[in-house]
XYZ file of C-alpha atoms in Angstrom:
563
model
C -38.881 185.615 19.239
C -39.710 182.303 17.664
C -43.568 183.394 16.745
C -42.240 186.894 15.289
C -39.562 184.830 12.964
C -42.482 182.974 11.495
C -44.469 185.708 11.387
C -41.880 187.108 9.300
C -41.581 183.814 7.367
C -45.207 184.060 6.730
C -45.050 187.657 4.983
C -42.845 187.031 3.317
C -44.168 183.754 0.950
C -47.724 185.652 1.488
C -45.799 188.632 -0.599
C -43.428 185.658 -3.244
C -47.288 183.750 -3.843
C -49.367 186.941 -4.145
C -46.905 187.995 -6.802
C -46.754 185.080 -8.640
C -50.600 183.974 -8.373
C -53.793 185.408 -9.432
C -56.596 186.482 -7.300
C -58.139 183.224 -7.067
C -54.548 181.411 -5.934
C -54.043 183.935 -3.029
C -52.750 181.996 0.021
C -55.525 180.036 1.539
C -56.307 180.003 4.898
C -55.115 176.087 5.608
C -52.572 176.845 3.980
C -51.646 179.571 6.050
C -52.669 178.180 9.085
C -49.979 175.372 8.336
C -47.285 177.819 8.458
C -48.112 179.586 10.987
C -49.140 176.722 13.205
C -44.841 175.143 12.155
C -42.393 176.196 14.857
C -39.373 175.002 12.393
C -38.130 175.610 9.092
C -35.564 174.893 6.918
C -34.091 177.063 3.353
C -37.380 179.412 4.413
C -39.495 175.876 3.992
C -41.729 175.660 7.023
C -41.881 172.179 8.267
C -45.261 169.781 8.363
C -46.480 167.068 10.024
C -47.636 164.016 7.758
C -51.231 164.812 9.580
C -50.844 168.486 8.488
C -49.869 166.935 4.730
C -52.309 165.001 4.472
C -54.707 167.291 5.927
C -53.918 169.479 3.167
C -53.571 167.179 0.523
C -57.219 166.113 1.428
C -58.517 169.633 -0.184
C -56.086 169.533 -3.076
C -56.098 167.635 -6.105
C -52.924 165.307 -7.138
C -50.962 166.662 -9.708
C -47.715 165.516 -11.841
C -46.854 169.075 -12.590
C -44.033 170.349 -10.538
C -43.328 173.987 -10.604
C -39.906 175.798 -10.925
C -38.075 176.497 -7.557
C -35.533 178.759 -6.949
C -32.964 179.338 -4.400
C -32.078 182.748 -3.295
C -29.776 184.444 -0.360
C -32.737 187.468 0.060
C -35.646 188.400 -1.786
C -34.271 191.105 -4.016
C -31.241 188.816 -4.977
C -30.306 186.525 -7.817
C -32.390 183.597 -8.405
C -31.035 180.238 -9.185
C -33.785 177.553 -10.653
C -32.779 173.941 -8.557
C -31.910 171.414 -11.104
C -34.821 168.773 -11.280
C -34.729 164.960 -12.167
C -38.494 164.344 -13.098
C -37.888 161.191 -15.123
C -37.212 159.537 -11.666
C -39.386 156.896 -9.194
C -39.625 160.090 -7.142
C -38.898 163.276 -8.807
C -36.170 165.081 -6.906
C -34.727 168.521 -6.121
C -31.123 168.925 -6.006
C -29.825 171.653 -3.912
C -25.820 172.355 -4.300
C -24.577 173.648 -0.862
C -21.419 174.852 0.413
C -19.387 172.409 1.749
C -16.746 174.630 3.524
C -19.386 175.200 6.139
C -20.998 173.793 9.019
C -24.103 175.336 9.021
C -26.851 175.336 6.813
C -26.710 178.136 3.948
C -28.591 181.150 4.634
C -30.862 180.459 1.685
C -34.260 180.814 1.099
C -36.758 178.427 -1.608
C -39.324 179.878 -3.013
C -42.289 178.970 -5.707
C -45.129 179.854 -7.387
C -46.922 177.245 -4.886
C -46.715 176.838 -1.338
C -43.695 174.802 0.313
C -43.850 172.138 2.730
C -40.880 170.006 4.181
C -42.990 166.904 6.075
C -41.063 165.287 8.448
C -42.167 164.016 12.047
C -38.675 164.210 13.179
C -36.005 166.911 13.492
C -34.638 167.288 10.246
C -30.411 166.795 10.207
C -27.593 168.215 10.652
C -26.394 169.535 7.299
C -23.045 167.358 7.498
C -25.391 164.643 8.000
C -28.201 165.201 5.397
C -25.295 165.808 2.555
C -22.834 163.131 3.425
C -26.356 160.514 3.207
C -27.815 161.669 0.930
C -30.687 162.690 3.072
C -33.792 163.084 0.663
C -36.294 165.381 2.181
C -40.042 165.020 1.586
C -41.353 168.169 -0.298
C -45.178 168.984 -0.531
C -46.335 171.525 -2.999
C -49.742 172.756 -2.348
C -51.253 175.261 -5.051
C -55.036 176.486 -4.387
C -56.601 173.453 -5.694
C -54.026 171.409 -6.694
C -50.379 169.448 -5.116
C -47.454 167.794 -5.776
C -45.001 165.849 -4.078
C -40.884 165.445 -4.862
C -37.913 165.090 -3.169
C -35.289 167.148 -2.353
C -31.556 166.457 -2.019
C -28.712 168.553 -0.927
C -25.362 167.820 -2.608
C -22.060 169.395 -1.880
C -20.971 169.516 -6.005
C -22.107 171.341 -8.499
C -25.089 170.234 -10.350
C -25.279 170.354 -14.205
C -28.898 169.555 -15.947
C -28.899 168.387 -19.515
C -32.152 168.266 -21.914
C -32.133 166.708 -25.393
C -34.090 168.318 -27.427
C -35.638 167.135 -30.468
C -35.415 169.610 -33.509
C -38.350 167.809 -35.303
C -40.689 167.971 -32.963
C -39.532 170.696 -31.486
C -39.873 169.708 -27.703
C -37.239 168.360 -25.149
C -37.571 164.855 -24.628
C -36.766 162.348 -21.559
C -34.419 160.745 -23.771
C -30.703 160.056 -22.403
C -29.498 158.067 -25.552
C -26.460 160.652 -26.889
C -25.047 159.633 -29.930
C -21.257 160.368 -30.916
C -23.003 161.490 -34.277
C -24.686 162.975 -35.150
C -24.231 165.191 -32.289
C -27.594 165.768 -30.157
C -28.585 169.636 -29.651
C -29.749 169.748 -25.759
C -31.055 172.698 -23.385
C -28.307 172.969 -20.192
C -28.163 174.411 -17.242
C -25.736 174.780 -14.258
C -25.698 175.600 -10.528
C -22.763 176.095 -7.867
C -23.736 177.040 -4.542
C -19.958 178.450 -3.971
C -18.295 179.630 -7.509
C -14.443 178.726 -6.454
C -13.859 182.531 -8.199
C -16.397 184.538 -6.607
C -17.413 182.567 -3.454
C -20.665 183.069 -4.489
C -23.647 180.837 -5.705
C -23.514 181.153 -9.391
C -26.167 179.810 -11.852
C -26.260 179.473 -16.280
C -28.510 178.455 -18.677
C -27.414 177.767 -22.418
C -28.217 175.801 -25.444
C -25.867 173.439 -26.869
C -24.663 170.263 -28.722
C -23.761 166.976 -27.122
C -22.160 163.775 -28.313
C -20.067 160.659 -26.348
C -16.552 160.607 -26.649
C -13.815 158.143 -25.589
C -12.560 153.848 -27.069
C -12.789 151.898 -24.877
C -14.965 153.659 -22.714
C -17.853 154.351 -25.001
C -18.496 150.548 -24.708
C -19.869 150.817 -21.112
C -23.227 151.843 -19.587
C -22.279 155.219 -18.319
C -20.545 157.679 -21.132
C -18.425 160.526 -21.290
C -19.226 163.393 -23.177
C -17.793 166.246 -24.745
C -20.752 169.483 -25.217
C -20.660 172.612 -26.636
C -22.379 175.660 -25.716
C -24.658 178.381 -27.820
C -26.887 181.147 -27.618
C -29.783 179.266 -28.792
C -30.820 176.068 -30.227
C -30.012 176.658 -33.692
C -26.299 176.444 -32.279
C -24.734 179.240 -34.866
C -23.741 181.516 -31.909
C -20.928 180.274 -29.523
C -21.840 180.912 -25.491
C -18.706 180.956 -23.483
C -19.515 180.296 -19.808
C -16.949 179.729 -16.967
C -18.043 176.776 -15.190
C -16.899 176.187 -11.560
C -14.425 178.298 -11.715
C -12.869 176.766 -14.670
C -11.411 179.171 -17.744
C -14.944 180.898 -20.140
C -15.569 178.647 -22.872
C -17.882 177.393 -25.345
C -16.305 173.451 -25.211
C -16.661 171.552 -22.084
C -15.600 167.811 -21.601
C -17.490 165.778 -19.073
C -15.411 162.230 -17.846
C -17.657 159.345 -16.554
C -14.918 157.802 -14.140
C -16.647 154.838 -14.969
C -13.665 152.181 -14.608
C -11.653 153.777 -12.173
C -12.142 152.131 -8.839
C -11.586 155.559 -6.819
C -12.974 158.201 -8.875
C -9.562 160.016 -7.270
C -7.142 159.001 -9.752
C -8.086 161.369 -12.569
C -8.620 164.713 -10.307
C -5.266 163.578 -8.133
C -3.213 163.628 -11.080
C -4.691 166.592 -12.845
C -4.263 168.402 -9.588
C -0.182 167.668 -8.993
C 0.018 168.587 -12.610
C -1.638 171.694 -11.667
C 1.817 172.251 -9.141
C 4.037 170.855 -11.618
C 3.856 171.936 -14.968
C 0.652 173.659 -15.390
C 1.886 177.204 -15.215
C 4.807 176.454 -17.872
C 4.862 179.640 -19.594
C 3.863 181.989 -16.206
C 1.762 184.024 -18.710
C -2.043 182.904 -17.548
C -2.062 179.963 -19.979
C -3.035 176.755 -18.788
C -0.974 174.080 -20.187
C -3.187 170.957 -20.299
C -6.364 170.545 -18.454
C -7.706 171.048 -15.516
C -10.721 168.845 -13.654
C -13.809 169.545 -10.664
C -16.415 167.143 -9.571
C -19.912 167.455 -10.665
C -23.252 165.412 -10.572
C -25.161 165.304 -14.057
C -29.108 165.212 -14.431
C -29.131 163.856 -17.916
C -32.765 162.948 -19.603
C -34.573 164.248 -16.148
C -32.856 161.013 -14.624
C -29.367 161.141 -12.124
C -27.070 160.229 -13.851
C -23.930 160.074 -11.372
C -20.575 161.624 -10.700
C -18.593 163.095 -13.301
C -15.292 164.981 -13.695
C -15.935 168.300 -15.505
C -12.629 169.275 -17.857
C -11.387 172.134 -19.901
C -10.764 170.258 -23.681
C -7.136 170.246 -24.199
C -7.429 172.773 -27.620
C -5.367 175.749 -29.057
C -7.088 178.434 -26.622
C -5.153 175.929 -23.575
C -1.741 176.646 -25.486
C -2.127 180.228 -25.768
C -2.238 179.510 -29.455
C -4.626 181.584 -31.716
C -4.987 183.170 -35.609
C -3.155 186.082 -33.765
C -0.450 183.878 -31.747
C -0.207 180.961 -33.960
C 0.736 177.545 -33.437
C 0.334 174.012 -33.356
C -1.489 171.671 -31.260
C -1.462 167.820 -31.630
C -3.513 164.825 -30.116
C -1.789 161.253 -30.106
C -4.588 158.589 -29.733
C -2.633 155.223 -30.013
C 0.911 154.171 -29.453
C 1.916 154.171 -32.963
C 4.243 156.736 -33.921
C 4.304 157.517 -37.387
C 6.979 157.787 -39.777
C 8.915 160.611 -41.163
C 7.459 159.884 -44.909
C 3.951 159.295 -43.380
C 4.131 163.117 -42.246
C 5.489 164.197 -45.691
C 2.689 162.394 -47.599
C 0.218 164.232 -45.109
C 1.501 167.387 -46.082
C 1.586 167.237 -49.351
C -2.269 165.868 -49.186
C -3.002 168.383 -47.035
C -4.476 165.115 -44.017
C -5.091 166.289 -40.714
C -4.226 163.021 -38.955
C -1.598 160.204 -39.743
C -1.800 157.117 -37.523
C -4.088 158.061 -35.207
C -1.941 161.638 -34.372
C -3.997 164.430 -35.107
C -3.181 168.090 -36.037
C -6.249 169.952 -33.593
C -5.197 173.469 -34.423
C -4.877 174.550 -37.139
C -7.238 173.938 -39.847
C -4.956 171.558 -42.137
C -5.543 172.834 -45.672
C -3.340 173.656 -48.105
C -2.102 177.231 -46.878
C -1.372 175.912 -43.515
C -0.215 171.834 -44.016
C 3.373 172.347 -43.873
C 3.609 174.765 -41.202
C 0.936 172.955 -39.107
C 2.882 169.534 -39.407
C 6.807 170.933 -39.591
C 7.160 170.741 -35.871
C 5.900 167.612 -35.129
C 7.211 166.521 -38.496
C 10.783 167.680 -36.960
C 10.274 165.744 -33.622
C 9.590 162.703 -35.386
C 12.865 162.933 -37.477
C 15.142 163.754 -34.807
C 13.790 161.516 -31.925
C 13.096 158.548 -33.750
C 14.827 158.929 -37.151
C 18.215 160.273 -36.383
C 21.741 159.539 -34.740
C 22.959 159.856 -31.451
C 25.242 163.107 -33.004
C 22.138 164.847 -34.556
C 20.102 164.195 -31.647
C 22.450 165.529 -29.287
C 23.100 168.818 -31.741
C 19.276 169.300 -32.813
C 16.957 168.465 -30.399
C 16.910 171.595 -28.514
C 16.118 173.600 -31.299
C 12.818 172.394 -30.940
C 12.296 170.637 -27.459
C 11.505 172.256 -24.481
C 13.244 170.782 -21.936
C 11.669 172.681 -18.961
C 8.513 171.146 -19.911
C 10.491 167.658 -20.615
C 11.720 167.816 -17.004
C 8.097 168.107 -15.869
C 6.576 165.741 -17.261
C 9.084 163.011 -16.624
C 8.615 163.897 -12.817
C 4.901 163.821 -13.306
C 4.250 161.110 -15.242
C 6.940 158.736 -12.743
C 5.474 160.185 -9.710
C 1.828 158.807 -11.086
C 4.011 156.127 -13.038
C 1.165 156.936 -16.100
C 2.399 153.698 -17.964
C -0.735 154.818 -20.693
C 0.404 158.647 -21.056
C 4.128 157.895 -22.307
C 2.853 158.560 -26.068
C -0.862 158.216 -26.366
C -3.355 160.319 -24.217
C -0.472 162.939 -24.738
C -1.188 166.709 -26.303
C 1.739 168.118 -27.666
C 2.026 171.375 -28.721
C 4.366 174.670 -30.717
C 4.260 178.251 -30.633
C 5.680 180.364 -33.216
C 6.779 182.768 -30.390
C 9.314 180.328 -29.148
C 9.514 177.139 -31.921
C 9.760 174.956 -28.774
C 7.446 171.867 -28.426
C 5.855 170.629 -24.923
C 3.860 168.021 -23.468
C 0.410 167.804 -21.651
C -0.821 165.049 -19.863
C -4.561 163.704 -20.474
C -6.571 160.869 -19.637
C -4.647 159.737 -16.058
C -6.665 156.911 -14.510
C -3.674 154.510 -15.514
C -2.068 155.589 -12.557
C -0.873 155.486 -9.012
C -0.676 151.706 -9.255
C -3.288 150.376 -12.119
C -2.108 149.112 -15.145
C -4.731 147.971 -18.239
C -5.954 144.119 -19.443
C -7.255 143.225 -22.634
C -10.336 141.550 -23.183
C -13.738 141.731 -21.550
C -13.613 140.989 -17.829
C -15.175 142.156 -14.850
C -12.620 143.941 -13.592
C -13.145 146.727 -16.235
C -10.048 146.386 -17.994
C -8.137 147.842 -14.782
C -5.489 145.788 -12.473
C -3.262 146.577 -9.624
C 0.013 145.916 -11.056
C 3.226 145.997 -8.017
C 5.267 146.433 -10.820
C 4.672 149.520 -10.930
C 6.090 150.327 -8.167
C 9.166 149.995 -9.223
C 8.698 151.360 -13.046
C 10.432 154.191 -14.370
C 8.443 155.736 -17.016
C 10.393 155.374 -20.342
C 9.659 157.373 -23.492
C 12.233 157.854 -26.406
C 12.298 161.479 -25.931
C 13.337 160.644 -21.873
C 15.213 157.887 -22.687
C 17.887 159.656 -25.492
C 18.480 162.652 -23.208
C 19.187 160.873 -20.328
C 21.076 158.670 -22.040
C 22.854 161.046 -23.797
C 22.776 163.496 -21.349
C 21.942 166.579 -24.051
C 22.462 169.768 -22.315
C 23.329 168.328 -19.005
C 19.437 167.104 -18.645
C 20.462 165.126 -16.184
C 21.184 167.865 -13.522
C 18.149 169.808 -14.795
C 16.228 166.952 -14.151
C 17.872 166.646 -10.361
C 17.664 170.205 -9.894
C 13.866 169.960 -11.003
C 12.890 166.810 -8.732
C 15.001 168.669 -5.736
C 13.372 171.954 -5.981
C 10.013 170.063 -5.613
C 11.028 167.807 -2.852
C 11.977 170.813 -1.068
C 8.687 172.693 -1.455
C 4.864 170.268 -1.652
C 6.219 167.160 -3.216
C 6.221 164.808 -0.416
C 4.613 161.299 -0.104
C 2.351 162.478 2.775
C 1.306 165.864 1.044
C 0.020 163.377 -1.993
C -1.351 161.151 0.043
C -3.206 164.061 2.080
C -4.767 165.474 -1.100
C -6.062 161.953 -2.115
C -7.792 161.932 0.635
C -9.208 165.087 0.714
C -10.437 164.456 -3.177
C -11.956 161.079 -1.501
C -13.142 163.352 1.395
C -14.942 165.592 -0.348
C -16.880 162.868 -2.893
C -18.367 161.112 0.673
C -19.081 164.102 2.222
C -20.994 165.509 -0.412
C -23.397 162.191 -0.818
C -22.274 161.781 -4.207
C -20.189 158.555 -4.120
C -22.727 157.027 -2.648
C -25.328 158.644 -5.149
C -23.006 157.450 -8.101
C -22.349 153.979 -6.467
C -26.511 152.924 -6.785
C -26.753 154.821 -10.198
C -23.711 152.854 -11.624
C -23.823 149.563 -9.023
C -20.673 147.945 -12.089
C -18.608 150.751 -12.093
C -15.313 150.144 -10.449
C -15.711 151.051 -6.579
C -13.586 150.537 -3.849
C -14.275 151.630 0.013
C -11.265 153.108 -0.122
C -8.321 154.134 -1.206
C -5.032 152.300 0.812
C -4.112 151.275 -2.671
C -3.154 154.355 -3.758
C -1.399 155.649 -0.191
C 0.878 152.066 -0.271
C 1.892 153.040 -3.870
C 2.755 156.568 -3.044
C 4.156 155.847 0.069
C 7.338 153.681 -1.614
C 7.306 155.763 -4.905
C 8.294 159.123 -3.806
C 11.275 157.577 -1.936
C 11.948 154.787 -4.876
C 12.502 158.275 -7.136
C 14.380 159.916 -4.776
C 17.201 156.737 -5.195
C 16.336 156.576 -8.845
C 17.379 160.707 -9.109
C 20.253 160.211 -6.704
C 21.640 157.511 -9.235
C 21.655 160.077 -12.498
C 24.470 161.812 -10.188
C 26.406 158.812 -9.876
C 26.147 158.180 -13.650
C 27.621 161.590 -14.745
């Protein structure tokens, strides 16, 4: 049985080289005396002895060109090129797989050149070569010529970015992106299991590429924020869905770079996900959502990332056909009532560092683009307890106030209680609500100034005990508008009763943490980035959650005993 598997092995790259090669690069006879002489292979890759290598190597040429590979489930299926680091000590395959299972994918490799894995040993066990990052020894032998790389599996989704360089007209090695001008790339994109479909799933696309963050920018690793196009000349918007994220043209990529866990981020976008993503039950997603990916930027690795949907009109359900207003605050000043007047009679798009993102701000649109927020400025900040209590609901929606004063206590987000906040209006209802971004202040860190080694980040037992106070919060508990109070209680207990549970956080954090070490790329990221923040693990986080949950429940109790 074993002989008539290779047999059928051997037909069928005889059949994927004679296709691809002309008559003078028809399989040779060492060549196929290799594979027919391996009793084991691996992705369709018959496995070599270093003696067969270099035996074959000996007739061959040394070459630096590597060819394209491509992964495919059969030979009539779809194709999906493996992303390739070239720019590296050893170039290097990566090959997504699927996590969820414990056997190696029933995939097969193929080229335009003859594949070798060499190996004197029994290759591993999938769980094995992912979780270590195994690299596998690849020899490509062509009819005169070879190559050698390396191949890695990875459990994430790989995404491949190219600058290109629109004078010369060629892609370059380069991995210096600028926050402008913005730097036109080539990218590409491959998910061995599409969260949608369940199936690999592969892109290509042109595109534009800049940095993006403060404080952040200032460190080795960046994040980014890309768009996609058609083609280079980036006139033509490509919307792709990317793993299993909403179809878009705007992607944001965050580095993780301070955060000590690289959980922090995707644990709080994911309870926000349960909380108060689904606000308006129509499809829209109300913030921003977040998967793990590994980035080949430049032909180099360049580490672990957290792939987001941008936080835009299209996330509000807001459009020239449902319109609306969407607003960034990016410090923790809040401006004044007159500021906003002055901005809308000179038609600005941004006063103290809050920013109207949809819509254009000209003069047609400046005073219904700003009235909204103008109006929560005036009555939050600006106005007595009496027209607080009488007004605020005419443009507050306190559904989506109860949410995020759960979420943002149960993470106690001491740097999302103004800043790193979206807010947003649609005309359909007038009300205004809140969307978290930016969450690795959280679950226990709180932020230093100046330049230390600690990357700005702390563990602060203070908060611990913090409840997260905003004016907005504060006034309606205070005055208890509308009976918030019980909403709020009625909120928190309808949670409680359901996922909301110190051990159900505590059991995704470690899943998020699972899945990062499982799929090599922690470690991967960890000798890329060897300053980032890195812990071993993350007991931090489960002591914090483990007295928060039940520190809220007393805290929610007490609003009772208040009324």
């Amino acid at each position: 049985m074993r002989r008539y598997l290779f047999c059928l092995l051997l037909l069928l790259l005889t059949v994927m080289l004679c296709a691809c090669h002309t008559a003078e690069d028809h399989l040779s006879a060492d060549i196929a005396e290799c594979i027919a002489s391996s009793e084991t292979a691996l992705f369709g890759i018959p496995i070599c002895t270093k003696e067969q290598a270099a035996q074959l190597k000996q007739a061959r040429r040394a070459s630096e060109v590597l060819p394209k590979i491509v992964s495919m489930a059969d030979a009539s299926g779809p194709q999906h090129e493996l992303p390739l680091a070239q720019n590296e000590t050893t170039p290097t395959y990566y090959l997504p797989l699927n996590m969820e299972t414990s056997d190696w994918d029933s995939i097969i490799l193929s080229s335009d050149s003859a594949l070798f894995l060499v190996t004197e040993q029994t290759p591993p066990s999938k769980a094995d070569a992912l979780k270590n990052g195994h690299r596998f020894r690849l020899l490509i032998c062509g009819a005169q010529f070879y190559s050698e790389a390396g191949l890695v599996c990875t459990g994430l989704p790989v995404l491949k970015i190219d600058l290109y360089n629109p004078d010369s007209g060629k892609i370059t090695a380069s991995t210096a992106v600028q926050r402008d001008p913005v730097s036109p790339m080539y990218f590409s994109y491959y998910d061995a299991c599409d969260p949608i479909t369940g199936r690999s799933a592969s892109a290509k696309s042109a595109g534009k590429i800049r940095t993006r963050g403060g404080t952040s920018a200032k460190y080795d690793k960046h994040s980014f924020k890309f768009s996609l196009y058609n083609d280079i000349t980036c006139m033509d918007p490509k919307n792709l869905s990317l793993c299993g994220l909403r179809r878009d043209d705007d992607w944001i990529l965050n580095a993780m770079y301070q955060e000590e866990t690289k959980v922090r981020d995707m644990l709080a976008y994911d309870l926000w996900e349960d909380i108060g993503i689904d606000h308006y039950e129509d499809g829209t997603v109300l913030g921003t959502r977040m998967r793990y990916v590994e980035v080949i930027l430049g032909g180099k690795y360049w580490g672990l990332y957290g792939l987001c949907e941008p936080e835009d009109a299209k996330q509000f359900g807001i459009s020239e056909t449902a319109p609306g207003s969407v607003y960034k605050v990016g410090s923790w000043v809040v401006p004044k009532v007159e500021e906003l007047r002055r901005a809308i009679i000179a038609d600005h798009a941004q006063v103290a560092e809050v920013e109207v993102k949809y819509p254009e701000v000209v003069p047609e649109t400046s005073r219904d683009a700003w009235k909204p927020f103008l109006d929560y400025v005036e009555i939050t900040y600006e106005s007595s307890d009496f027209t607080f209590s009488q007004q605020i609901d005419d443009i507050m929606d306190e559904d989506n106030l109860a949410d995020m004063w759960i979420f943002l206590n149960v993470i106690a987000g001491r740097d999302n209680r103004w800043k790193n906040l979206y807010l947003a209006c649609r005309a359909d209802d007038g009300k205004l609500v809140m969307a978290p971004w930016d969450c690795d202040i959280s679950f226990g860190l709180n932020w230093e100034d100046g330049d230390h080694e600690s990357l700005h980040l702390y563990h602060e037992p203070y908060s611990f005990y913090e409840i997260q106070d905003m004016p907005i919060f504060d006034r309606y508990l205070e005055l208890n508008v509308n009976n918030f109070r019980q909403t709020l209680t009625d909120r928190w207990t309808e949670l409680r009763e359901g996922w909301l549970s110190a051990e159900e956080i505590i059991r995704r954090a470690h899943a998020f943490r699972t899945q990062l070490e499982d799929s090599g790329a922690l470690s991967r990221n960890r000798k890329k980035w060897p300053k980032s923040g890195d812990v071993q693990d993350i007991s931090y986080i489960e002591e914090f959650v483990s007295f928060r949950i039940p520190h809220l429940d007393a805290y929610i109790a007490s609003l009772s005993e208040d009324t």
